[in-house]
Coordinates of C-alpha atoms in Angstrom, one line a residue:
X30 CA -13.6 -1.5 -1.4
X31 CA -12.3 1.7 -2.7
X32 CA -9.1 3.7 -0.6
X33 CA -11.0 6.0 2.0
X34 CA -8.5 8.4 0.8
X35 CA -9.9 7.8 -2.7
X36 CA -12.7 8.3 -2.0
X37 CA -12.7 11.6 1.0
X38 CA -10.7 13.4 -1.7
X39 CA -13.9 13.0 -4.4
X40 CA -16.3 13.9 -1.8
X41 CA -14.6 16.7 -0.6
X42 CA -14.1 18.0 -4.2
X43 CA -17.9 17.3 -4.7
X44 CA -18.6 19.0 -1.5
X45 CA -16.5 22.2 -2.5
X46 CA -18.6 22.7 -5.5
X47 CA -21.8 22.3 -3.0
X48 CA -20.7 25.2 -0.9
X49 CA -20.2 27.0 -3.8
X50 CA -23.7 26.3 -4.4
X51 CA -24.5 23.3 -6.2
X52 CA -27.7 21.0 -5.3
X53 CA -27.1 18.4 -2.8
X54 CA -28.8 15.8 -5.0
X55 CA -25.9 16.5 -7.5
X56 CA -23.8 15.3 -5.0
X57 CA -25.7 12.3 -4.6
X58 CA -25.6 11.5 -8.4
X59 CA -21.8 12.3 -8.7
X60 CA -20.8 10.1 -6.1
X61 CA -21.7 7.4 -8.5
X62 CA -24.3 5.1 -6.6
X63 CA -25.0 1.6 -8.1
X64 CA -28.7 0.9 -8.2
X65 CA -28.0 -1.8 -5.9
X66 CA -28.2 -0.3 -2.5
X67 CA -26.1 -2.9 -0.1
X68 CA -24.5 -0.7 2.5
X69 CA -23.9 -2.9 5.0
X70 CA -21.4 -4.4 1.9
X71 CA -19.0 -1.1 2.3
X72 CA -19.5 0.0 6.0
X73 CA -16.3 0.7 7.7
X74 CA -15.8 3.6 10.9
X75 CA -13.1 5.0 9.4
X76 CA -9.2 5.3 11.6
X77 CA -8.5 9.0 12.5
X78 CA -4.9 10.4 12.5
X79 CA -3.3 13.2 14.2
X80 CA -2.2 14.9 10.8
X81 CA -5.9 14.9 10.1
X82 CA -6.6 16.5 13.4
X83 CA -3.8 19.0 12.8
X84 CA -4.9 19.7 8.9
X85 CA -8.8 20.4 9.8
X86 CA -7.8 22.9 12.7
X87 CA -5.9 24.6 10.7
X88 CA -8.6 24.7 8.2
X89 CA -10.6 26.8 10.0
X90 CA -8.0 29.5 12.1
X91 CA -8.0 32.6 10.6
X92 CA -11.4 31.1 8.7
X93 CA -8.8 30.7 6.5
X94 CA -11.0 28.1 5.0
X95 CA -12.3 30.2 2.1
X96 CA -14.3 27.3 0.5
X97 CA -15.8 25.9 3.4
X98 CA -16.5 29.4 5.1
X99 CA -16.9 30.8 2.4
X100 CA -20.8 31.7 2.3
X101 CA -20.9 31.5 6.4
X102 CA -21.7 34.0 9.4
X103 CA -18.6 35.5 10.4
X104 CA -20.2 37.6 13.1
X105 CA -22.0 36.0 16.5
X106 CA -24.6 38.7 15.8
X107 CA -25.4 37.3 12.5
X108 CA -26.4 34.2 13.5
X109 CA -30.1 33.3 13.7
X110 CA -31.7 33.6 17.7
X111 CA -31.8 29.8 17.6
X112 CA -28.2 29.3 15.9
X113 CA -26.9 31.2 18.7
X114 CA -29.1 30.1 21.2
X115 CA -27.2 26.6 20.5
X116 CA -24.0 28.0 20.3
X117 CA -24.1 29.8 24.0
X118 CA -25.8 26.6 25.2
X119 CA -23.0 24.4 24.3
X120 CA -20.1 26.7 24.8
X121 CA -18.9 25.6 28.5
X122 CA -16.3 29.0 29.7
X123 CA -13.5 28.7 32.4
X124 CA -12.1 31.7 33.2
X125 CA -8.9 30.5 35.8
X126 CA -7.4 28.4 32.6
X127 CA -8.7 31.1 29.8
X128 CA -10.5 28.4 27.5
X129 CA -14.0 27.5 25.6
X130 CA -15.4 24.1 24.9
X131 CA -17.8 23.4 22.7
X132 CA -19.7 20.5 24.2
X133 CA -20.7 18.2 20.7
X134 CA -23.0 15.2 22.5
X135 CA -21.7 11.5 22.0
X136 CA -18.3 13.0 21.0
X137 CA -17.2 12.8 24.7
X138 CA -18.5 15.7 25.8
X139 CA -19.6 13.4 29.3
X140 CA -15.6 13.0 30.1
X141 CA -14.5 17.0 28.9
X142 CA -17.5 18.0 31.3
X143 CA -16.1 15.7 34.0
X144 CA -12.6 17.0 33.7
X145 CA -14.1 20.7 33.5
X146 CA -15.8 20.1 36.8
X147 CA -12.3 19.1 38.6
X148 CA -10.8 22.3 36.6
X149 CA -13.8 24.4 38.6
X150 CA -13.1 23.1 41.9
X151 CA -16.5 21.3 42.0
X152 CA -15.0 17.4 42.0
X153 CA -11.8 16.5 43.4
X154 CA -11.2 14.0 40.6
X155 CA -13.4 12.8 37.2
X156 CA -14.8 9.8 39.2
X157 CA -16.2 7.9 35.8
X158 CA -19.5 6.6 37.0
X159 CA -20.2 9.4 39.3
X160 CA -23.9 11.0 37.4
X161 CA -23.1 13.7 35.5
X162 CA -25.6 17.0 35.8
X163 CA -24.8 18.1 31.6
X164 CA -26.0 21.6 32.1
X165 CA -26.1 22.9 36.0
X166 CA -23.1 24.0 37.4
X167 CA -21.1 25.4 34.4
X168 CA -20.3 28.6 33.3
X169 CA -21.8 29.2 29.5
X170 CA -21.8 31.7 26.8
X171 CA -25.0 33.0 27.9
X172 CA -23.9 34.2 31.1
X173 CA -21.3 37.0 30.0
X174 CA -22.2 40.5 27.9
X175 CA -21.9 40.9 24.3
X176 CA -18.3 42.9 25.2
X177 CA -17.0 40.2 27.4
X178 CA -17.5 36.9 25.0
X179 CA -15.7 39.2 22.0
X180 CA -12.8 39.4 24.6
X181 CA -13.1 35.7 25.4
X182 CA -12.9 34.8 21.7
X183 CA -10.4 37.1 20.7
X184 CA -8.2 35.7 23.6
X185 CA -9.0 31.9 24.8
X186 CA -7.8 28.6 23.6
X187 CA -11.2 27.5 21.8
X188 CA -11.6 23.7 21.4
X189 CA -14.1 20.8 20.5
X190 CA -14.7 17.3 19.6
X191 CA -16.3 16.0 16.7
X192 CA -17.2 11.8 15.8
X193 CA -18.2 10.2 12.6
X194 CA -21.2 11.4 11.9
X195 CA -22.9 8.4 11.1
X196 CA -21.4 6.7 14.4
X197 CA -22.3 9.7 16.1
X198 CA -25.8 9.6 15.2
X199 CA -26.3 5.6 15.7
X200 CA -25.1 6.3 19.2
X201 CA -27.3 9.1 20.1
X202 CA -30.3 6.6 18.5
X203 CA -29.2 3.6 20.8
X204 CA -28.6 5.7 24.2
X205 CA -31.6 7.7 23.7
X206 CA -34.0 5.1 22.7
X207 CA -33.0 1.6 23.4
X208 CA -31.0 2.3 26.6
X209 CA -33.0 4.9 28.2
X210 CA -36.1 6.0 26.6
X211 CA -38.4 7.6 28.7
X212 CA -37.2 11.3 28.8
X213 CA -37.0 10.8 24.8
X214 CA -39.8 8.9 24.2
X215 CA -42.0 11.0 26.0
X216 CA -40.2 13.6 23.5
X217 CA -40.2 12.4 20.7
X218 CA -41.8 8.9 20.7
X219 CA -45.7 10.0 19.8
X220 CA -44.6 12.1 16.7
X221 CA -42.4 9.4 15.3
X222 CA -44.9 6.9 15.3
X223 CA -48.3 9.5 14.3
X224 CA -46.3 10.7 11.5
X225 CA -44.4 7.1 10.6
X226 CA -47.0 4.5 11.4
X227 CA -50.3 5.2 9.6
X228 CA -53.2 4.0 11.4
X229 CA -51.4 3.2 14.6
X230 CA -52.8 4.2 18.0
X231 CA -50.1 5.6 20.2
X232 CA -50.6 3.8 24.0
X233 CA -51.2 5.3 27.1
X234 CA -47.6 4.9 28.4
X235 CA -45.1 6.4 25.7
X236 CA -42.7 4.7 27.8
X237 CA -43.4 1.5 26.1
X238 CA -43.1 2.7 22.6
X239 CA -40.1 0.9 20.7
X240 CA -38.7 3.0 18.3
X241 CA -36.9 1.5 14.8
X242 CA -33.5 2.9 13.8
X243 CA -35.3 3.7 10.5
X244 CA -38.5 5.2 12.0
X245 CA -35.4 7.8 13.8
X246 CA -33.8 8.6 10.9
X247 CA -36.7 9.3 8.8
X248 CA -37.3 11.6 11.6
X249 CA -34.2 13.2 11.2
X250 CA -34.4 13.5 7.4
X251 CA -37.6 15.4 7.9
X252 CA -36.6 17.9 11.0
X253 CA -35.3 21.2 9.8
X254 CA -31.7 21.2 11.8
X255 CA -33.3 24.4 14.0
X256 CA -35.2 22.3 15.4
X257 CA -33.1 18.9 16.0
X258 CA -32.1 17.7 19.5
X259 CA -28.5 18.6 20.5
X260 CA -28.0 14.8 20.3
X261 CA -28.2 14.5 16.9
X262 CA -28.1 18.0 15.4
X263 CA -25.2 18.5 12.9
X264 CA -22.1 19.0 14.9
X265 CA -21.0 22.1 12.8
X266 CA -24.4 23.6 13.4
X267 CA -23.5 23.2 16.9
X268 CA -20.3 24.7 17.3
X269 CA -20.0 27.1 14.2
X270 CA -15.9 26.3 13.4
X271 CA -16.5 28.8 10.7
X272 CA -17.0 31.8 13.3
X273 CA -15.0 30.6 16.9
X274 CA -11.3 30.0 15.1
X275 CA -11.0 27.3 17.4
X276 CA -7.4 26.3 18.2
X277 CA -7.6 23.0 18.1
X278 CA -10.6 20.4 16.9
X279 CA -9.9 17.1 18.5
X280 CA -11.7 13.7 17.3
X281 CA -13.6 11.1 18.9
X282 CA -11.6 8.4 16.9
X283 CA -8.1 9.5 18.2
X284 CA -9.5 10.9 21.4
X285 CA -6.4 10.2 24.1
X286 CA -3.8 11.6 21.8
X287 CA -6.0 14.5 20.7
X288 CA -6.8 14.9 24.7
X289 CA -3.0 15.0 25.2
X290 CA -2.9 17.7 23.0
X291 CA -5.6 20.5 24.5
X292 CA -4.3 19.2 27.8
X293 CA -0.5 20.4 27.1
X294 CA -1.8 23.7 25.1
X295 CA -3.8 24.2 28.8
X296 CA -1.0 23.2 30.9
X297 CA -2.9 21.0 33.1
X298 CA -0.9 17.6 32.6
X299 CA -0.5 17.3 36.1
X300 CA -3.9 19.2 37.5
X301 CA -6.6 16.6 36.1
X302 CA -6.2 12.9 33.7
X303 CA -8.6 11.8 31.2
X304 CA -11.1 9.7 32.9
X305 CA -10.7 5.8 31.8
X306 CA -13.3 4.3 29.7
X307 CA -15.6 2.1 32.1
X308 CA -15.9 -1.4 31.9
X309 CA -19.6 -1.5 30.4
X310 CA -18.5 0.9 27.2
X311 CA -18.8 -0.9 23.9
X312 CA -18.6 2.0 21.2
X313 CA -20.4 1.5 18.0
X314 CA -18.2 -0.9 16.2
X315 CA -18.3 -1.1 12.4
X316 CA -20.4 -4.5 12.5
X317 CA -22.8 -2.7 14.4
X318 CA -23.0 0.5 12.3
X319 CA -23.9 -2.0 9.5
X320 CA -26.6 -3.8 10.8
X321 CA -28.6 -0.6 11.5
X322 CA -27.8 1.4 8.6
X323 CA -28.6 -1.9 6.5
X324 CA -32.2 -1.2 7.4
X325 CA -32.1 1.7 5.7
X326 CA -33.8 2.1 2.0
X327 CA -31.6 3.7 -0.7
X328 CA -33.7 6.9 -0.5
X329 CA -33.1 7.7 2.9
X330 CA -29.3 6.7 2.9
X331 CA -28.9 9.3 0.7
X332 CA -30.9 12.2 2.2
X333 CA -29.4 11.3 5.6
X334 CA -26.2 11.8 3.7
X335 CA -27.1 15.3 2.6
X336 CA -28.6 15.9 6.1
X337 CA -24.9 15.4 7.1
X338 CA -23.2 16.7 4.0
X339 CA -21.3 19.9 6.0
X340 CA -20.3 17.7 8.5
X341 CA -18.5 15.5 6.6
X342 CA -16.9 17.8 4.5
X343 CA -16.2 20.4 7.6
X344 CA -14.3 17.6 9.5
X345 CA -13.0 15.3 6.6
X346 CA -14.9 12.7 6.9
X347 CA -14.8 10.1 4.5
X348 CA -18.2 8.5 2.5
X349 CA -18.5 5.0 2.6
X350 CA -17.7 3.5 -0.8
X351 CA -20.5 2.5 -2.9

């Protein structure tokens, strides 16, 4: 298998062109894909460092990233109604400690939510399995005039978390529709299978509907990003690091040490801890990631690559080898 540095330094080179405007299926072709498509072969969830952390924040303060930004909104008002609608969604506000989060789902956004409650006054400590109520309860975006988020963004530490994005998304798939599929398959679960499974009559109780891992991401592939769940929607879409400056983008991979960090720039080492991980978490493990993705046919690897393209590029992310 080919270095991960290797090989994040050609995609990222490919990737610079993209912005610049080249086709996504270029990238594709220049990655140099054999016509033997085994990626189960090559899958690894790639280690994160701290220099990485450190390198991609300062990537993007100042939008000092010219390449990246380069052809991005650098206004909130120029973003699209449902680009900002997302944005002031997931944008969680305290005012006592002056900071923004940028809730990414299945980057940990469940644990910074905890620990933002305890910062609010509303739990006395994280409590791990206590249920979590994701959107009730917090103060967003949305609730402050155009005058006072320009102050807030001018003047707050800005943060957020970003994961993999393949891991990311094989997560989102397994909690939202093999764990617990009701709310999604009564969602989601009737177009997946009318549009994927010709001939097919969809039963009375959506409930029962069993979705594939390939069935999902065909259904990704084929959503315009407007209109993909938070769950699954491209984490730069999300969060727009082009247009906050954040001061600091932490990583699922190297979550307690990047924790450490927003937790020392914030000063609350001794107000709140990171909650542990409970007993039943098993992550998505790089055997696992390869036995789903190995279900996948060559053409949809790579479109769900291009889905993906800005994220990986955005948060240096490495490719698989090929």
């Amino acid at each position: 298998m080919m270095a991960f540095a290797k090989v994040c330094v050609t995609y990222r080179k490919t990737l610079f062109m993209l912005c610049l405007g080249s086709s996504l299926s270029m990238l594709v072709l220049t990655m140099g894909y054999s016509s033997t498509f085994q990626p189960a072969s090559r899958w690894q969830v790639p280690v994160r460092h701290s220099s990485i952390t450190a390198r991609v924040t300062r990537s993007f303060q100042g939008n000092s990233s010219e390449l990246l930004c380069k052809n991005s909104k650098r206004d909130i008002e120029q973003l699209s109604p449902n680009e900002k609608k997302m944005l002031y969604h997931q944008v969680i506000v305290n005012d006592k400690y002056k900071f923004m989060y940028c809730a990414v789902p299945k980057a940990a956004c469940s644990n910074w939510k905890r620990i933002i409650r305890v910062l609010n006054g509303q739990w006395e400590s994280v409590e791990p399995g206590r249920q979590m109520e994701h959107f009730d309860g917090f103060i967003h975006l949305s609730n402050y005039t155009t005058k006072e988020i320009e102050y807030r963004l001018k003047h707050y530490y800005k943060f957020m978390f970003v994961r993999y994005p393949f891991s990311r998304l094989l997560s989102a798939y397994k909690d939202k529709f093999l764990r617990r599929p009701s709310i999604f398959n009564d969602r989601y679960a009737a177009k997946i299978v009318n549009r994927y499974r010709p001939n097919w009559t969809v039963p009375h109780n959506v409930s029962d509907i069993q979705i594939s891992f390939s069935e999902f991401v065909k259904f990704v592939i084929d959503s315009q990003v407007m209109n993909m769940d938070q769950h699954w929607r491209p984490m730069a879409d999300i969060c727009q690091p082009c247009l906050l400056n954040y001061s600091f983008i932490g990583s699922f991979e190297n979550l307690q040490e990047d924790s450490e960090t927003v937790f020392r720039d914030l000063g609350i080492e001794k107000v709140v801890q990171f909650p542990p991980r409970q007993s039943s978490y098993s992550g998505t493990p790089s055997n696992a990631v390869q036995d789903y993705f190995s279900q996948l046919s060559q053409k949809d690897y790579r479109r769900l690559i291009e889905k993906y393209a800005n994220d990986f590029i955005s948060f240096e992310y490495p490719l698989p080898d090929s």
